[in-house]
Coordinates of C-alpha atoms and ligand atoms in Angstrom, one line a residue:
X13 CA 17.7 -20.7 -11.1
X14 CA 19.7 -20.5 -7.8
X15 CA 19.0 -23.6 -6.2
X16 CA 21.8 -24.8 -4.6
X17 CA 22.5 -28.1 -2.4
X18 CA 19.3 -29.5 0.1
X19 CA 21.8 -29.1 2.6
X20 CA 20.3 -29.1 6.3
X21 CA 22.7 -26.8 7.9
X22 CA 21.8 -23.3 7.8
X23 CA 23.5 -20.8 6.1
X24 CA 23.7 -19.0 8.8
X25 CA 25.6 -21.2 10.2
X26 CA 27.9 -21.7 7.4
X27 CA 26.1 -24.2 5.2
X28 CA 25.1 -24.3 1.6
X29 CA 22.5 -21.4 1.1
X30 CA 19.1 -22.1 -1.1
X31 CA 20.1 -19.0 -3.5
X32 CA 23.7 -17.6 -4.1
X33 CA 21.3 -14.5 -5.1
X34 CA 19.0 -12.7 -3.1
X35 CA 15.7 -12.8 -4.0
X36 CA 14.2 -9.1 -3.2
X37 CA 11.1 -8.8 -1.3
X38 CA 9.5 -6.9 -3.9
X39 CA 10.5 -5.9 -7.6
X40 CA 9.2 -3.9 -10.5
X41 CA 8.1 -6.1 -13.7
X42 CA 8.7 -3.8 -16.7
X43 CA 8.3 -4.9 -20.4
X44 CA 9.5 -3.3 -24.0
X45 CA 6.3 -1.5 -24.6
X46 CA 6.9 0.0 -21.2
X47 CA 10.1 1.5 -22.3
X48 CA 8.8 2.5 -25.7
X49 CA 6.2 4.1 -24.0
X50 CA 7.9 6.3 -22.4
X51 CA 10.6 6.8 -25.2
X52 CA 7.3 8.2 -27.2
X53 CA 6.9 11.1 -24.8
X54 CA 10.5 12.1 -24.5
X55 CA 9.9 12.6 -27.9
X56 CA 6.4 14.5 -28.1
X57 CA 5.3 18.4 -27.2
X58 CA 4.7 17.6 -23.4
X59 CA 6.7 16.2 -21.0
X60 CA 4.9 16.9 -17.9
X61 CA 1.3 18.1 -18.1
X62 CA 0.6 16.7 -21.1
X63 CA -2.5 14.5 -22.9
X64 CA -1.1 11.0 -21.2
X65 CA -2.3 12.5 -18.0
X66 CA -5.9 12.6 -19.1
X67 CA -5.7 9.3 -21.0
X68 CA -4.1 7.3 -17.9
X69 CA -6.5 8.9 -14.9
X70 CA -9.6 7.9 -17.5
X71 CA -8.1 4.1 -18.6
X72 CA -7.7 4.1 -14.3
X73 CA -10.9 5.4 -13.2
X74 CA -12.5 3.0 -15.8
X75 CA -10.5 0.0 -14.5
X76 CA -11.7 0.4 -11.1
X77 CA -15.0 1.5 -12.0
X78 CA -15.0 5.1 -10.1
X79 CA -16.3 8.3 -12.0
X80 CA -12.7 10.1 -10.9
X81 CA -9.1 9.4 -11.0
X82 CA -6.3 12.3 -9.8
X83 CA -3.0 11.3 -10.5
X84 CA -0.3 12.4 -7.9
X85 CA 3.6 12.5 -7.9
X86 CA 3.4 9.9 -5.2
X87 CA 0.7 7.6 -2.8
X88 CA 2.0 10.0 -0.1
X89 CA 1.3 13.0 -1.8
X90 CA -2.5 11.5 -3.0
X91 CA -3.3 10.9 0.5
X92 CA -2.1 14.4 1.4
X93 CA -4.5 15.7 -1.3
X94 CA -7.3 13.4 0.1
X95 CA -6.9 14.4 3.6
X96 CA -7.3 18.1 2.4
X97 CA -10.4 17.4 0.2
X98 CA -11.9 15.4 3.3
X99 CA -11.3 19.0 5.1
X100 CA -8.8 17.9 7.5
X101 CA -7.2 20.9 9.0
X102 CA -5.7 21.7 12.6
X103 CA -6.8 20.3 15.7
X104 CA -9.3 17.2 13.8
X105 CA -8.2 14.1 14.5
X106 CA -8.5 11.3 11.6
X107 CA -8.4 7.1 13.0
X108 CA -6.2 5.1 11.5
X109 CA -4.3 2.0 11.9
X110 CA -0.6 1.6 13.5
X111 CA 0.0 -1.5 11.1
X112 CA 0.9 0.8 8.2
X113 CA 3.7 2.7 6.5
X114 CA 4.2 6.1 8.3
X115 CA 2.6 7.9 5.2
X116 CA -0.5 7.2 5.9
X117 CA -0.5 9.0 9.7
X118 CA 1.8 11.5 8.7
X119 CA -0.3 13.0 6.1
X120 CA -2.4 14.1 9.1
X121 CA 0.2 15.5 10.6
X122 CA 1.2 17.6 7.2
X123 CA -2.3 19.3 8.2
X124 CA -1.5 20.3 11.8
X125 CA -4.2 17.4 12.6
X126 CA -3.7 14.0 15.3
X127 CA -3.9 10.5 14.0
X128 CA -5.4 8.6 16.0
X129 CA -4.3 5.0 16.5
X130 CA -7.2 1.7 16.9
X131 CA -6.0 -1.5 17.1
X132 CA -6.7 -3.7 14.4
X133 CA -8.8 -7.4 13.8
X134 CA -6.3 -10.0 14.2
X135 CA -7.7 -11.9 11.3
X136 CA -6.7 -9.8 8.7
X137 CA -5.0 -7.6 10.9
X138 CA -7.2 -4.5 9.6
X139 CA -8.3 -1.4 11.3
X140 CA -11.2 -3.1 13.7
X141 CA -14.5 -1.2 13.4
X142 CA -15.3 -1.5 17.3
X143 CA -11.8 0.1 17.7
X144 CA -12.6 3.0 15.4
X145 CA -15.8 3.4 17.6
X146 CA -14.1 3.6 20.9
X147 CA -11.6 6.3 19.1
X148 CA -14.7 8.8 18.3
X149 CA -14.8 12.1 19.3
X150 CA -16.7 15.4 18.5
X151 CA -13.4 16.5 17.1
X152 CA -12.9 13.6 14.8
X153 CA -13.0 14.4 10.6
X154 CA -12.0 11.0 8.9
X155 CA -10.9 7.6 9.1
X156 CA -8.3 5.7 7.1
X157 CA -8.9 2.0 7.0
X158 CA -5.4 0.7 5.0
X159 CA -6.0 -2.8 2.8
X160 CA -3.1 -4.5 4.6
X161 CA -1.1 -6.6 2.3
X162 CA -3.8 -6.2 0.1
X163 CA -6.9 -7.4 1.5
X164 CA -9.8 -5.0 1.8
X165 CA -10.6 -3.5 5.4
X166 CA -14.4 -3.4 6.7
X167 CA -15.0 -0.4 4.6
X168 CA -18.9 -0.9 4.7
X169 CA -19.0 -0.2 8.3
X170 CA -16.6 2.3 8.1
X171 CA -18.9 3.4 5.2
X172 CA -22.1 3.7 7.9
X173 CA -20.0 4.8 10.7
X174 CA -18.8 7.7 8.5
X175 CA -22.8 8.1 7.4
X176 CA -24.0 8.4 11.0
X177 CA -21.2 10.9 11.7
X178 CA -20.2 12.8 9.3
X179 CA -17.0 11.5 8.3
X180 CA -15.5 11.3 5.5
X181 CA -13.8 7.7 4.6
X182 CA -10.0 7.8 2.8
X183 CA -8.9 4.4 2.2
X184 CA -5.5 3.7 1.5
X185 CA -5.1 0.9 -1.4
X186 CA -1.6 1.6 -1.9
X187 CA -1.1 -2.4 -1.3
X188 CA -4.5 -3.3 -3.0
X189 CA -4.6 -2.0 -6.2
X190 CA -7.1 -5.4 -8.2
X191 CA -8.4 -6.2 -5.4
X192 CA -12.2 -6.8 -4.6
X193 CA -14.3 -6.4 -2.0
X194 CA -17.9 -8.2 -1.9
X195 CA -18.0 -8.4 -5.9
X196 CA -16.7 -4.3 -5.9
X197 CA -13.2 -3.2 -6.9
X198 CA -11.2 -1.4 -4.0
X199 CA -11.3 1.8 -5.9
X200 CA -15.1 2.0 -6.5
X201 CA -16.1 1.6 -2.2
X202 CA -14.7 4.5 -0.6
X203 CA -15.6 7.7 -0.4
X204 CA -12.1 8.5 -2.0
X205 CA -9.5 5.5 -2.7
X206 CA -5.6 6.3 -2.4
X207 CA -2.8 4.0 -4.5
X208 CA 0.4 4.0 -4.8
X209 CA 2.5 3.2 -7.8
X210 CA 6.1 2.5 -6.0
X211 CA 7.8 0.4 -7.8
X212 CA 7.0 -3.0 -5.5
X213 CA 3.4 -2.3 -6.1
X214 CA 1.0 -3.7 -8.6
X215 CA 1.7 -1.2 -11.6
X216 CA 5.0 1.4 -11.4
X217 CA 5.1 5.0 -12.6
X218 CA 8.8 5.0 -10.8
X219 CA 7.1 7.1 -8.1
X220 CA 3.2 7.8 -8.5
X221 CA 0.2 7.7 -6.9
X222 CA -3.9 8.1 -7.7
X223 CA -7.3 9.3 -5.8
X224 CA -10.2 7.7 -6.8
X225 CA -13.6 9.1 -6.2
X226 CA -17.7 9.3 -7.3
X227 CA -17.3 12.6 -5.8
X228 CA -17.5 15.5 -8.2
X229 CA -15.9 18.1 -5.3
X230 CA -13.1 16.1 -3.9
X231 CA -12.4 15.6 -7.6
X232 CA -12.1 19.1 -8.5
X233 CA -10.1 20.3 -5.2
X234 CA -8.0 17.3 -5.7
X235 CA -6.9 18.4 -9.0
X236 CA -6.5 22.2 -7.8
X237 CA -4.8 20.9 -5.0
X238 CA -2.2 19.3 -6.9
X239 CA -1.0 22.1 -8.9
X240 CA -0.7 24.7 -6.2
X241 CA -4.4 25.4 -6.0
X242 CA -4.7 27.1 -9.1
X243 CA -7.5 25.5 -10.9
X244 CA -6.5 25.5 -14.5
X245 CA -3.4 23.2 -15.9
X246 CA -0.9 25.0 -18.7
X247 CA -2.4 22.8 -21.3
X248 CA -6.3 23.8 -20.2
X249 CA -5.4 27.3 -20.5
X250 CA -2.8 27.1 -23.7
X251 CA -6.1 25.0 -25.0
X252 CA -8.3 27.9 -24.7
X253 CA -5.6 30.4 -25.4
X254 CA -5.7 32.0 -22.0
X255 CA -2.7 33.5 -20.0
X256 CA -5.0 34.7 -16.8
X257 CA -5.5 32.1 -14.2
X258 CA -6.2 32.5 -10.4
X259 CA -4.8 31.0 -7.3
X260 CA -7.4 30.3 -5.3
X261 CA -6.1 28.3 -2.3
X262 CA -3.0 26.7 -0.9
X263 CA -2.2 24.0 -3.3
X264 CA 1.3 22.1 -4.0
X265 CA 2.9 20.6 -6.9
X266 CA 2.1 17.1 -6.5
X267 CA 1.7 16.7 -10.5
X268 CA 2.8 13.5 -12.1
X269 CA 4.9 13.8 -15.2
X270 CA 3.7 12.8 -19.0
X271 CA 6.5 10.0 -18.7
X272 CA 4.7 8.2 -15.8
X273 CA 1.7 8.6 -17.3
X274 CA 2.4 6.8 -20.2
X275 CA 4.3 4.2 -18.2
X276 CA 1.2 3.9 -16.0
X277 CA -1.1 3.2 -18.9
X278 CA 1.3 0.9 -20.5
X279 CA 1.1 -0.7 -17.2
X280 CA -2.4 -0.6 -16.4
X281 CA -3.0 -2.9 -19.8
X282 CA -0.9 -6.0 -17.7
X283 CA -2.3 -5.4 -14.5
X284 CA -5.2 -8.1 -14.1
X285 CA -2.2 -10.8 -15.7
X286 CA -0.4 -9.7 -12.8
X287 CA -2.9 -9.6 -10.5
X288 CA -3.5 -13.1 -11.4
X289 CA 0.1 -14.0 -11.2
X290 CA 0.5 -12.5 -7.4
X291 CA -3.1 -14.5 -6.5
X292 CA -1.2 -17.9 -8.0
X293 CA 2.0 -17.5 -6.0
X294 CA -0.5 -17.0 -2.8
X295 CA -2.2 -20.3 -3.7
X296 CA 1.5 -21.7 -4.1
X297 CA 2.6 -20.6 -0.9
X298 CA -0.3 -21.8 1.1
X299 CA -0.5 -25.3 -0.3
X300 CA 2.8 -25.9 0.1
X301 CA 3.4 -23.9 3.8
X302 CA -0.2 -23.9 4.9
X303 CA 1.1 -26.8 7.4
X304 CA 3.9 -25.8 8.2
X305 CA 4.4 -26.1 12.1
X306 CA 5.1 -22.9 13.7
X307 CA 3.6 -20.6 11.2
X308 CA 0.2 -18.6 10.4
X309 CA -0.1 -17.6 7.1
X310 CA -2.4 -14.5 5.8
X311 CA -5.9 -14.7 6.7
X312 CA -8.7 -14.0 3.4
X313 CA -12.5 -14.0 4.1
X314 CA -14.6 -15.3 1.7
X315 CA -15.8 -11.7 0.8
X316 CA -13.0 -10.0 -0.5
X317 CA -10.1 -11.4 -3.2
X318 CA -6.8 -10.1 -2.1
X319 CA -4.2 -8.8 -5.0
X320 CA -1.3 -9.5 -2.8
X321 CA 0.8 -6.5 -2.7
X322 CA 3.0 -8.5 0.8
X323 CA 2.6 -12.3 2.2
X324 CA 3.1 -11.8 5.3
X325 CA 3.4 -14.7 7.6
X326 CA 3.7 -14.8 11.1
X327 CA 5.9 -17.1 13.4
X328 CA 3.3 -18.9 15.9
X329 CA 4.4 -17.4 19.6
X330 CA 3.8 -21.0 21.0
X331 CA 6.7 -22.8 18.8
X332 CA 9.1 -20.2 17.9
X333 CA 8.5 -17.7 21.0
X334 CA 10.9 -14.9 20.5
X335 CA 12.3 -15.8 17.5
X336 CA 11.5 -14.3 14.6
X337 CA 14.6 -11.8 14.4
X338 CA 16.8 -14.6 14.2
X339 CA 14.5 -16.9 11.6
X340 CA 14.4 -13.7 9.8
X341 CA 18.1 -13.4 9.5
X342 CA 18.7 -17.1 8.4
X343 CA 16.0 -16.7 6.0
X344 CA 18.0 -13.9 4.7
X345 CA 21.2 -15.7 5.1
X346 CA 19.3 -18.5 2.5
X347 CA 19.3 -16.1 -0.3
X348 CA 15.3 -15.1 0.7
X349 CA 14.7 -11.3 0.7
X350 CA 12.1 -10.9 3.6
X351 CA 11.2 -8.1 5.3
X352 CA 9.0 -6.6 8.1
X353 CA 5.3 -4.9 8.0
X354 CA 5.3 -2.7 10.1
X355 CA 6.5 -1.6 13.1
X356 CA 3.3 0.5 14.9
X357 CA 3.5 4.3 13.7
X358 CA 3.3 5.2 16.9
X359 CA 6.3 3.3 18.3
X360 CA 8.5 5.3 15.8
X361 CA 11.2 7.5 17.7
X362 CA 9.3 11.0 15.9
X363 CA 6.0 9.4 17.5
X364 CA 7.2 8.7 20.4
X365 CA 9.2 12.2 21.1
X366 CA 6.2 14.4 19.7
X367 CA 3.4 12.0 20.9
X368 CA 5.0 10.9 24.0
X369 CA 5.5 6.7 24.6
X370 CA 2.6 5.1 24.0
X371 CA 3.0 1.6 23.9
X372 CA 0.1 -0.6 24.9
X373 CA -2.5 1.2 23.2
X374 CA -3.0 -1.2 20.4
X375 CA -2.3 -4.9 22.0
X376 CA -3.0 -6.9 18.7
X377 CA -0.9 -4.8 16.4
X378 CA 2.1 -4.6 19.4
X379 CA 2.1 -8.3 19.4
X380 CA 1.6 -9.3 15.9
X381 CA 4.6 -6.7 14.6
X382 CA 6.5 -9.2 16.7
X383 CA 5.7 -12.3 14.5
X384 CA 5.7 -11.1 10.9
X385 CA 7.9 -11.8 8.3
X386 CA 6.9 -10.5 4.7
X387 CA 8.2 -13.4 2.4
X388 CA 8.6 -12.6 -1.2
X389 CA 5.7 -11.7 -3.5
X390 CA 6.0 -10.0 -6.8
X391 CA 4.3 -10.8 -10.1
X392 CA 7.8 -11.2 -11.9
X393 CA 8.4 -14.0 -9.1
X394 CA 9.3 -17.3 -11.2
X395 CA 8.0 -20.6 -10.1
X396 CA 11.5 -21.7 -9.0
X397 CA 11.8 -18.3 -6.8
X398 CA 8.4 -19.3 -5.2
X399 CA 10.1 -22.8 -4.8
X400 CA 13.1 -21.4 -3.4
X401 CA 11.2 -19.6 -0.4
X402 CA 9.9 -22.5 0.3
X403 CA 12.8 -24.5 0.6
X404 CA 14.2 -21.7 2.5
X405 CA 11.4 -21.4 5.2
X406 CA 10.9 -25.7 5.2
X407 CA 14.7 -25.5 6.1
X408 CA 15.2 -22.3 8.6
X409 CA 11.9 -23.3 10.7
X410 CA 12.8 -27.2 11.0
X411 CA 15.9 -25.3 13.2
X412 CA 14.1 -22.9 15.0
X413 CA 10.3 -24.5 15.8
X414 CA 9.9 -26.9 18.7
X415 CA 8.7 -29.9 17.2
X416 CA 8.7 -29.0 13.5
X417 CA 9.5 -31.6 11.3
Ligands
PLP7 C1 0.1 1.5 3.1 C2 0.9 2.6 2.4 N1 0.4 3.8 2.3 C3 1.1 4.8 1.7 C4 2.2 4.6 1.1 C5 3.0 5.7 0.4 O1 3.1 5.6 -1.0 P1 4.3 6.2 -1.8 O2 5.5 5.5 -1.5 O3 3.9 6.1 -3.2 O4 4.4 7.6 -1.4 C6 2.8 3.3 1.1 C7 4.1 3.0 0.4 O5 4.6 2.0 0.4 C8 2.1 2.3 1.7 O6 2.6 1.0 1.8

């Protein structure tokens, strides 16, 4: 729709861009019957706490094939309510990755516990088992593999680690919401399963989020734990006609609203189309970049099926040493809304002040937050948008790589 001239002078530089209109990283896809949806609750009895709740956690939990769902008022919040269920509380440590959004560590913190950081595979730059076993210790409660970009972490030998010792395994899905790992759905693995339902991900409540587990108790303090640990919900007790209800720990209110409910399940009934739609673009980008001098696209083993919540590619040290900032602004300067994932948690300035500097301590994850560069990938992506960050990247790294053509 934007494609302008196949002029060879960057943009940056003053030439014709690919788009006159950026293309964002990540978008929301929402339809009529998303709307109307929602319109039906603004118009019903209950706008928070209502029956949509129930029908959208059992529509989820059936989707990804887990005996519970909890719904949350955001990812951050359900991995909050996770960590507590896992009995996190102060002085335990939980391992984790650095190559992550800050959520997932500073939930740990929320519970006066330390994450602690492992370094991660540099194939599909996951947290790396062997790390995770180095990181061990007699205080250690729990550890949080994240499905990076959407592809599945080694959660069966986090699974046996956690057996051996006790732990409890949280993963965070918030990118991999569809995805599969060795014929299972992320969702179904875990001990419990975090998403998030931002709107760049997979399926939008607005703000959202969702435990999964087989676990009858983490279900149960998971839902207590959500409405300020008082065990039954306004509509349970007006149900049974009931006004006496008891606190019975410290809970929050993490509750997600009737609205997003109903947008979720109106959602949840396009999700493998768009699923589907993020795995196509994928294909898309790698046949037409996978040789493309200068860059390493997104590793997949032949295990797990990715549902593509990022593409992120990185810029090969040995052509383009250096120079990702600046083939990140050109891209940007093309029209192409890329973006980075992630700086290391712990090289964030709170990190650093509280934690003290601690760079070096994961080498792969240092070096590869260097190279990466999230190109665009949402389902609502049209085939000229996919063609368009091609163009763009074809055009920026024939400037920047030695010896591309
Ligand atoms: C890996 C990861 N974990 C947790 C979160 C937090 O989710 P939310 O934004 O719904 O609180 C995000 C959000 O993008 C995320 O990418």
């Amino acid at each position: 729709m934007n494609a302008l001239s196949s002029s060879t002078e960057l943009a940056l530089f003053g030439g014709e861009p690919v788009r006159t209109t950026l293309l964002p990283y990540g978008h929301q896809s929402l339809t009529e019957d998303d709307i109307q949806a929602v319109l039906d609750v603004l118009r019903s009895d209950w706008i928070t706490t209502g029956p949509k709740i129930d029908e959208f956690e059992e529509a989820f939990a059936a989707y990804v094939g887990a005996k519970h769902a909890v719904s949350f008022s955001s990812g951050t919040a359900a991995l909050h309510g996770a960590v507590v269920a896992a009995g996190v509380d102060q002085g335990h440590e939980v391992i984790t990755t650095p190559l992550t959004f800050c959520a997932t560590a500073n939930v740990v913190l929320y519970q006066q516990a330390i994450p602690r950081f492992a370094d991660v595979t540099p194939d599909t730059l996951t947290l790396d088992p062997s790390e995770v076993t180095r990181h061990l210790s007699s205080k250690t409660k729990a550890i949080i593999p994240v499905d990076y970009a959407g592809h599945p972490a080694d959660l069966e030998e986090f699974l046996s680690l956690a057996e051996h010792r006790g732990l409890v395994v949280i993963e965070d899905a918030a990118h991999a919401l569809g995805a599969s790992y060795r014929s299972r759905s992320v969702g179904s693995v875990s001990h419990m399963t975090v998403f998030s339902f931002h709107p760049v991900k997979h399926l939008t409540t607005g703000e959202g989020g969702m435990v999964t587990t087989d676990i009858d108790a983490y279900a149960r303090q998971l839902r207590s734990f959500r409405n300020h640990g008082i065990d039954l919900d306004a509509r349970a007790r007006q149900r049974t006609g009931q006004w006496y209800y008891e606190m019975t720990s410290l809970g929050y209110n993490y509750r997600l609203t009737d609205m997003a409910c109903a947008l979720g399940l109106s959602q949840l009934s396009l999700l493998t189309r768009n699923v589907q739609r993020r795995r196509e673009i994928a294909q898309c980008y790698k046949d037409k970049l996978g040789s493309a001098t200068g860059l390493c696209l997104p590793f997949s083993r032949s295990d797990s099926e990715s549902s593509w919540r990022l593409y992120p590619v990185r810029i090969d040290q040995k052509y383009a040493n250096g120079k990702r900032d600046e083939i990140f602004r050109a891209l940007r300067a093309e029209g192409i809304g890329v973006n980075v994932h992630y700086i290391p948690v712990y090289l964030h300035p709170y990190y650093r002040t509280r934690f003290g500097e601690r760079a070096g301590i994961c080498p792969i994850a240092e070096k590869v937050y260097t190279e990466l560069i999230s190109l665009p990938m949402f389902h609502g992506m049209t085939d000229q948008d996919v063609n368009d960050v091609v163009e763009a990247v074809d055009k920026v790294l024939s400037h920047f790589v030695a010896g591309a053509c």
